[in-house]
Coordinates of C-alpha atoms in Angstrom, one line a residue:
X1 CA 2.5 22.5 5.0
X2 CA 3.0 20.5 8.2
X3 CA 4.9 17.2 8.1
X4 CA 2.3 15.0 9.7
X5 CA -0.2 15.7 7.0
X6 CA 2.2 15.2 4.1
X7 CA 3.4 12.0 5.8
X8 CA 0.0 10.3 5.9
X9 CA -2.5 12.0 3.6
X10 CA -0.7 11.2 0.2
X11 CA -1.1 7.5 0.9
X12 CA -4.9 8.1 0.7
X13 CA -4.6 10.3 -2.3
X14 CA -2.7 7.7 -4.3
X15 CA -5.5 5.2 -3.6
X16 CA -8.1 7.7 -4.8
X17 CA -10.1 7.3 -1.6
X18 CA -10.9 10.9 -0.6
X19 CA -13.2 13.0 -2.8
X20 CA -12.2 16.6 -2.8
X21 CA -14.2 18.7 -0.4
X22 CA -14.7 22.2 0.9
X23 CA -15.1 22.9 4.6
X24 CA -16.3 26.1 6.0
X25 CA -17.4 28.4 8.8
X26 CA -17.4 32.2 8.9
X27 CA -14.2 33.8 10.2
X28 CA -14.7 35.3 13.6
X29 CA -14.6 39.1 13.8
X30 CA -12.8 40.4 16.8
X31 CA -10.3 43.0 17.8
X32 CA -7.0 41.3 16.9
X33 CA -3.8 43.3 16.5
X34 CA -0.8 41.1 15.7
X35 CA 2.8 42.1 15.1
X36 CA 3.3 42.9 11.4
X37 CA 4.7 40.1 9.3
X38 CA 5.4 39.9 5.6
X39 CA 4.1 37.4 3.0
X40 CA 7.4 35.6 2.9
X41 CA 7.5 35.3 6.7
X42 CA 4.0 33.9 6.8
X43 CA 4.7 31.4 4.0
X44 CA 7.8 30.3 5.9
X45 CA 5.8 29.9 9.1
X46 CA 3.4 27.6 7.4
X47 CA 6.2 25.1 6.8
X48 CA 6.8 24.8 10.6
X49 CA 6.1 21.3 12.0
X50 CA 3.1 20.6 14.2
X51 CA 3.4 17.3 16.2
X52 CA -0.3 16.7 16.3
X53 CA -3.8 18.1 16.5
X54 CA -7.5 17.4 16.4
X55 CA -10.4 19.5 15.6
X56 CA -13.9 20.0 14.2
X57 CA -14.5 21.3 10.8
X58 CA -17.9 22.4 9.4
X59 CA -18.4 22.6 5.6
X60 CA -20.9 25.0 4.2
X61 CA -21.0 25.3 0.4
X62 CA -22.5 28.2 -1.5
X63 CA -22.1 26.7 -5.0
X64 CA -25.8 26.1 -5.3
X65 CA -25.4 22.4 -5.8
X66 CA -28.3 20.2 -4.7
X67 CA -27.9 17.7 -1.9
X68 CA -28.1 14.2 -3.5
X69 CA -28.3 12.3 -0.2
X70 CA -32.0 11.5 -0.4
X71 CA -31.8 10.6 -4.1
X72 CA -29.0 8.2 -3.4
X73 CA -30.9 6.5 -0.6
X74 CA -33.9 5.8 -2.8
X75 CA -34.2 2.6 -4.8
X76 CA -36.3 2.2 -8.0
X77 CA -38.8 0.2 -6.0
X78 CA -39.2 2.9 -3.4
X79 CA -39.7 5.5 -6.1
X80 CA -42.3 3.4 -7.9
X81 CA -44.2 3.0 -4.6
X82 CA -44.1 6.7 -4.0
X83 CA -45.4 7.4 -7.5
X84 CA -48.4 5.2 -6.8
X85 CA -49.2 6.8 -3.5
X86 CA -48.6 10.4 -4.5
X87 CA -51.8 12.4 -5.2
X88 CA -52.5 13.8 -8.6
X89 CA -50.5 17.0 -9.3
X90 CA -47.7 16.1 -6.9
X91 CA -45.6 14.0 -9.3
X92 CA -42.8 16.6 -9.3
X93 CA -42.2 15.8 -5.6
X94 CA -41.1 12.3 -6.2
X95 CA -37.3 12.1 -6.1
X96 CA -35.3 10.7 -9.0
X97 CA -33.0 7.7 -8.5
X98 CA -29.3 8.6 -8.6
X99 CA -26.8 5.7 -8.4
X100 CA -24.3 6.2 -5.6
X101 CA -20.6 6.2 -6.7
X102 CA -17.4 8.3 -6.3
X103 CA -18.8 11.1 -8.4
X104 CA -22.1 11.4 -6.6
X105 CA -20.4 11.2 -3.3
X106 CA -18.1 14.1 -4.3
X107 CA -21.1 16.2 -5.4
X108 CA -23.0 15.4 -2.2
X109 CA -20.0 16.3 -0.1
X110 CA -19.6 19.6 -2.0
X111 CA -23.2 20.5 -1.5
X112 CA -24.9 21.7 1.6
X113 CA -23.3 21.4 5.0
X114 CA -21.2 18.7 6.6
X115 CA -19.4 18.3 9.9
X116 CA -15.9 16.7 9.8
X117 CA -13.8 15.6 12.7
X118 CA -10.1 15.4 11.9
X119 CA -7.1 13.9 13.8
X120 CA -3.5 13.9 12.9
X121 CA -0.2 12.9 14.5
X122 CA 3.1 11.1 13.6
X123 CA 1.1 7.9 14.1
X124 CA -1.6 8.5 11.5
X125 CA -4.4 10.6 10.1
X126 CA -8.2 10.2 10.5
X127 CA -11.2 12.1 9.1
X128 CA -14.8 11.4 10.1
X129 CA -17.3 12.9 7.8
X130 CA -20.6 13.0 9.7
X131 CA -23.4 13.0 7.1
X132 CA -27.0 13.8 8.2
X133 CA -28.0 10.2 7.8
X134 CA -24.7 8.4 8.0
X135 CA -20.9 8.6 8.6
X136 CA -17.8 8.1 6.5
X137 CA -14.3 7.5 7.9
X138 CA -10.9 7.7 6.3
X139 CA -8.1 6.3 8.5
X140 CA -4.4 6.1 7.6
X141 CA -1.9 4.5 9.9
X142 CA 1.6 3.0 9.5
X143 CA 0.3 -0.3 8.1
X144 CA -2.8 0.5 6.0
X145 CA -5.5 2.9 5.0
X146 CA -9.2 2.3 5.3
X147 CA -12.3 4.1 3.8
X148 CA -15.5 3.1 5.7
X149 CA -19.0 4.0 4.6
X150 CA -21.5 3.4 7.4
X151 CA -24.5 3.8 5.2
X152 CA -23.5 0.9 2.9
X153 CA -21.4 -0.9 5.6
X154 CA -18.5 -1.2 3.2
X155 CA -14.7 -0.9 3.7
X156 CA -12.1 -0.2 1.1
X157 CA -8.6 -0.9 2.3
X158 CA -5.0 -1.2 1.1
X159 CA -1.7 -1.9 2.9
X160 CA 0.9 0.8 2.9
X161 CA 4.5 0.1 1.8
X162 CA 6.6 1.4 4.6
X163 CA 9.5 1.7 2.2
X164 CA 7.8 4.3 0.0
X165 CA 9.7 7.4 0.9
X166 CA 8.2 10.7 1.9
X167 CA 9.4 12.7 -1.2
X168 CA 7.7 10.2 -3.5
X169 CA 4.5 10.4 -1.5
X170 CA 4.6 14.2 -1.6
X171 CA 5.0 14.2 -5.4
X172 CA 2.2 11.7 -5.9
X173 CA -0.1 13.7 -3.6
X174 CA 0.7 16.8 -5.7
X175 CA -0.1 14.9 -8.9
X176 CA -3.4 13.3 -7.8
X177 CA -4.6 16.3 -5.8
X178 CA -7.5 14.4 -4.2
X179 CA -7.0 15.2 -0.5
X180 CA -8.6 18.5 0.5
X181 CA -10.3 17.4 3.6
X182 CA -8.6 19.9 5.9
X183 CA -7.8 23.6 5.7
X184 CA -4.0 23.3 5.9
X185 CA -3.8 21.0 2.9
X186 CA -6.2 23.1 0.9
X187 CA -4.2 26.2 1.7
X188 CA -1.0 24.5 0.6
X189 CA -2.5 23.3 -2.7
X190 CA -3.9 26.8 -3.5
X191 CA -0.7 28.6 -2.6
X192 CA 1.3 26.2 -4.8
X193 CA -1.2 26.8 -7.7
X194 CA -0.7 30.6 -7.1
X195 CA 3.0 30.6 -7.5
X196 CA 3.8 33.2 -10.2
X197 CA 0.2 33.3 -11.2
X198 CA -1.3 35.6 -8.5
X199 CA -0.6 38.5 -6.2
X200 CA -0.3 37.7 -2.5
X201 CA -0.8 40.3 0.2
X202 CA -1.3 40.4 3.9
X203 CA -4.9 41.2 5.0
X204 CA -6.6 42.0 8.3
X205 CA -5.8 40.1 11.5
X206 CA -8.7 38.0 12.8
X207 CA -9.6 34.9 14.8
X208 CA -10.5 31.3 13.6
X209 CA -11.5 28.6 16.1
X210 CA -10.4 30.9 19.0
X211 CA -6.9 31.2 17.5
X212 CA -5.4 34.6 16.5
X213 CA -4.7 34.4 12.8
X214 CA -3.0 36.3 10.0
X215 CA -4.8 36.6 6.6
X216 CA -3.1 36.0 3.3
X217 CA -5.0 37.4 0.3
X218 CA -4.4 35.7 -3.0
X219 CA -5.6 37.5 -6.1
X220 CA -5.3 35.6 -9.4
X221 CA -3.7 37.3 -12.4
X222 CA -6.1 35.9 -14.9
X223 CA -8.8 37.2 -17.3
X224 CA -10.6 33.9 -17.5
X225 CA -10.6 32.4 -14.0
X226 CA -13.8 32.2 -12.0
X227 CA -11.7 32.8 -8.8
X228 CA -11.8 36.4 -7.7
X229 CA -9.7 36.0 -4.6
X230 CA -8.7 33.6 -1.9
X231 CA -8.4 34.4 1.8
X232 CA -6.1 32.1 3.8
X233 CA -6.0 32.2 7.6
X234 CA -2.7 31.3 9.2
X235 CA -2.4 30.5 13.0
X236 CA -0.2 33.2 14.4
X237 CA 1.5 30.8 16.9
X238 CA 1.8 27.5 15.0
X239 CA 1.7 28.5 11.3
X240 CA -1.1 25.9 10.7
X241 CA -3.5 26.8 7.9
X242 CA -6.8 27.3 9.8
X243 CA -9.1 28.4 7.1
X244 CA -9.6 29.2 3.4
X245 CA -12.3 31.3 1.8
X246 CA -12.7 31.3 -2.0
X247 CA -14.6 34.1 -3.7
X248 CA -16.1 33.8 -7.2
X249 CA -16.3 36.4 -10.0
X250 CA -19.9 35.3 -10.4
X251 CA -21.3 36.3 -7.0
X252 CA -20.6 38.6 -4.0
X253 CA -20.9 36.0 -1.3
X254 CA -18.2 33.5 -0.5
X255 CA -18.4 30.6 -2.9
X256 CA -17.0 28.1 -0.4
X257 CA -14.5 28.1 2.4
X258 CA -12.7 25.7 4.7
X259 CA -12.0 26.4 8.3
X260 CA -11.7 24.8 11.8
X261 CA -14.4 25.8 14.2
X262 CA -12.5 24.2 17.1
X263 CA -9.0 22.9 17.3
X264 CA -6.7 21.3 19.9
X265 CA -2.9 21.0 19.5
X266 CA -2.7 18.1 21.9
X267 CA -1.5 14.9 20.1
X268 CA -4.3 12.4 19.6
X269 CA -4.0 9.0 21.2
X270 CA -2.6 6.3 19.0
X271 CA -5.9 4.2 19.3
X272 CA -7.7 6.9 17.2
X273 CA -5.8 5.6 14.2
X274 CA -6.6 1.9 14.7
X275 CA -9.5 0.4 12.7
X276 CA -11.3 -3.0 12.6
X277 CA -14.1 -3.5 10.1
X278 CA -17.5 -3.6 11.8
X279 CA -19.4 -7.0 12.0
X280 CA -21.0 -7.8 8.7
X281 CA -19.1 -5.2 6.7
X282 CA -18.1 -5.9 3.1
X283 CA -14.4 -5.5 2.9
X284 CA -12.7 -4.8 -0.5
X285 CA -9.0 -4.6 -1.0
X286 CA -7.9 -1.9 -3.4
X287 CA -5.6 -3.4 -6.0
X288 CA -3.9 -1.6 -8.9
X289 CA -3.0 -3.1 -12.2
X290 CA 0.5 -4.5 -12.5
X291 CA 1.6 -1.5 -14.5
X292 CA 0.7 0.9 -11.7
X293 CA 2.2 -1.3 -9.0
X294 CA 5.5 -1.6 -11.0
X295 CA 5.6 2.2 -11.5
X296 CA 5.0 2.8 -7.8
X297 CA 7.9 0.4 -7.0
X298 CA 10.2 2.2 -9.5
X299 CA 9.4 5.6 -8.0
X300 CA 11.1 4.4 -4.8
X301 CA 14.5 4.3 -6.4
X302 CA 16.9 6.8 -5.0
X303 CA 19.0 7.1 -8.1
X304 CA 16.2 8.5 -10.3
X305 CA 17.0 11.6 -12.3
X306 CA 14.4 14.4 -12.5
X307 CA 13.6 13.4 -16.1
X308 CA 13.2 9.7 -15.1
X309 CA 10.9 10.6 -12.2
X310 CA 8.8 12.9 -14.4
X311 CA 8.5 10.1 -17.0
X312 CA 7.3 7.6 -14.3
X313 CA 4.8 10.1 -13.0
X314 CA 3.5 10.7 -16.5
X315 CA 3.2 6.9 -16.9
X316 CA 1.4 6.7 -13.6
X317 CA -1.1 9.4 -14.6
X318 CA -1.8 7.5 -17.8
X319 CA -2.2 4.2 -16.1
X320 CA -4.5 5.6 -13.4
X321 CA -6.5 7.3 -16.0
X322 CA -7.1 4.0 -17.8
X323 CA -8.1 2.4 -14.5
X324 CA -10.6 5.2 -13.9
X325 CA -12.1 4.8 -17.4
X326 CA -10.9 2.6 -20.2
X327 CA -10.3 4.4 -23.5
X328 CA -10.2 7.8 -21.7
X329 CA -7.2 10.0 -22.6
X330 CA -6.6 13.3 -20.8
X331 CA -4.5 16.4 -21.1
X332 CA -3.9 19.3 -18.9
X333 CA -4.1 22.7 -20.6
X334 CA -2.7 25.9 -19.2
X335 CA -1.5 26.4 -15.6
X336 CA -2.3 28.1 -12.4
X337 CA -5.8 29.4 -12.2
X338 CA -6.3 28.9 -15.9
X339 CA -5.7 25.2 -15.7
X340 CA -8.2 23.0 -17.7
X341 CA -8.5 19.3 -17.8
X342 CA -9.4 18.0 -21.3
X343 CA -10.7 14.4 -21.9
X344 CA -11.6 12.7 -25.1
X345 CA -14.8 11.4 -23.4
X346 CA -16.6 11.0 -20.1
X347 CA -15.1 8.3 -17.9
X348 CA -17.2 5.2 -17.6
X349 CA -17.6 5.7 -13.9
X350 CA -19.4 9.0 -14.4
X351 CA -23.2 8.5 -13.8
X352 CA -24.6 9.8 -17.1
X353 CA -28.1 9.8 -15.8
X354 CA -27.1 12.8 -13.7
X355 CA -26.9 14.9 -16.8
X356 CA -30.7 14.5 -17.2
X357 CA -31.5 14.7 -13.6
X358 CA -33.9 17.6 -12.7
X359 CA -31.8 18.3 -9.5
X360 CA -29.0 19.5 -11.7
X361 CA -31.0 21.1 -14.6
X362 CA -30.5 24.6 -13.3
X363 CA -26.7 24.2 -13.8
X364 CA -26.9 22.8 -17.3
X365 CA -27.1 25.1 -20.4
X366 CA -27.0 24.3 -24.1
X367 CA -24.4 26.3 -26.0
X368 CA -22.9 26.3 -29.5
X369 CA -21.1 23.0 -29.9
X370 CA -22.2 21.3 -26.7
X371 CA -23.6 21.4 -23.2
X372 CA -22.2 23.3 -20.2
X373 CA -22.5 22.4 -16.6
X374 CA -21.4 25.3 -14.4
X375 CA -21.2 26.5 -10.8
X376 CA -19.8 29.8 -9.4
X377 CA -16.3 28.1 -9.3
X378 CA -16.3 25.5 -12.0
X379 CA -17.3 25.0 -15.6
X380 CA -17.5 21.8 -17.6
X381 CA -18.1 21.7 -21.4
X382 CA -19.3 18.5 -22.9
X383 CA -19.0 18.9 -26.7
X384 CA -21.4 17.4 -29.2
X385 CA -18.5 15.1 -30.3
X386 CA -18.2 13.8 -26.7
X387 CA -15.0 15.6 -25.6
X388 CA -14.9 17.1 -22.1
X389 CA -13.2 20.3 -20.9
X390 CA -13.4 21.3 -17.3
X391 CA -11.8 24.0 -15.0
X392 CA -12.4 27.0 -12.8
X393 CA -12.7 29.2 -15.9
X394 CA -15.3 30.9 -18.1
X395 CA -17.5 29.2 -20.6
X396 CA -16.1 31.3 -23.4
X397 CA -12.5 30.2 -22.6
X398 CA -13.6 26.5 -22.7
X399 CA -15.3 27.0 -26.0
X400 CA -12.2 28.7 -27.3
X401 CA -10.0 25.7 -26.3
X402 CA -12.5 23.2 -27.8
X403 CA -12.5 25.0 -31.2
X404 CA -8.7 25.1 -31.2

């Protein structure tokens, strides 16, 4: 993918700031007849460098997830007051309280529709997520990153070590896999996942955001994956990933997609990447445990062997997992589209009250050995013994892994 994104975005991913998202608009149908290019040529074109761009991205999810925005805005006092004022027979219209945290933010972002404005250049990266009732900003520049939530008027920040080399950032980004706020990064992550595990062909020419585009069609070679195919739009002139559409085996319509609806290749002004906390904002500095800081420092060494680097990354995964939830151990099973994350228990940060929330009841099913939460593109099995298995795979496959 393009250099400016791999230069800045991994810094945010390492900090765990950006919740994964899907961004979508329909691909524009028009008479486009581009010169023929092979899969290899298009993949090579996607590695070309773009000096800068800005654009508008609209996310529309078809996963059936409920929008939690209203529930997250309601306090217990507000709900109690509504219950008192609600006429008899209308009790079901009172929203349930859902505590806002990283998990609920991710679900809220994946559900419904959002507009995102993105900017990228050699000077930094910025994403503005325009919620219906608020706005969230993620800014990364040469000195620091910031995550600002306008609804809560809070800022999470951390300085960036200028000595952390780009290959290390790329590896950390690949490991954490948290930044999917733009089509080009999502396309790159999916193509990497597809290596040796899918058939890739060239589809019909089309347009995205007014740009002529080629289409790469990725078909997983899997009997258990919920992903039927992925369409990736590639700018015919720049090689930038303009859009991604993911189809599920569970429905005919697109499950979700990510695409620009407008884009400019003019380099954004440097001032776009400057940020000062608004008056009255609560500012928190993200700090990692000493073990994580030491591992990040060690990863900067130029004399590391591949084995040493992999060992450090494994240590980093374990330490970050402990930071996310104490006493939580995890293991990755399978690869490609069959990948499953297995945990010995739910992380402490997970809002357990969501499991009983009526908003999500349609996605929860009792099965032999546990409870399943599923969407057209994901399945999570919470066993009766408390273990967790999650992936874009079938329920039967998760149950098979749990029993083995």
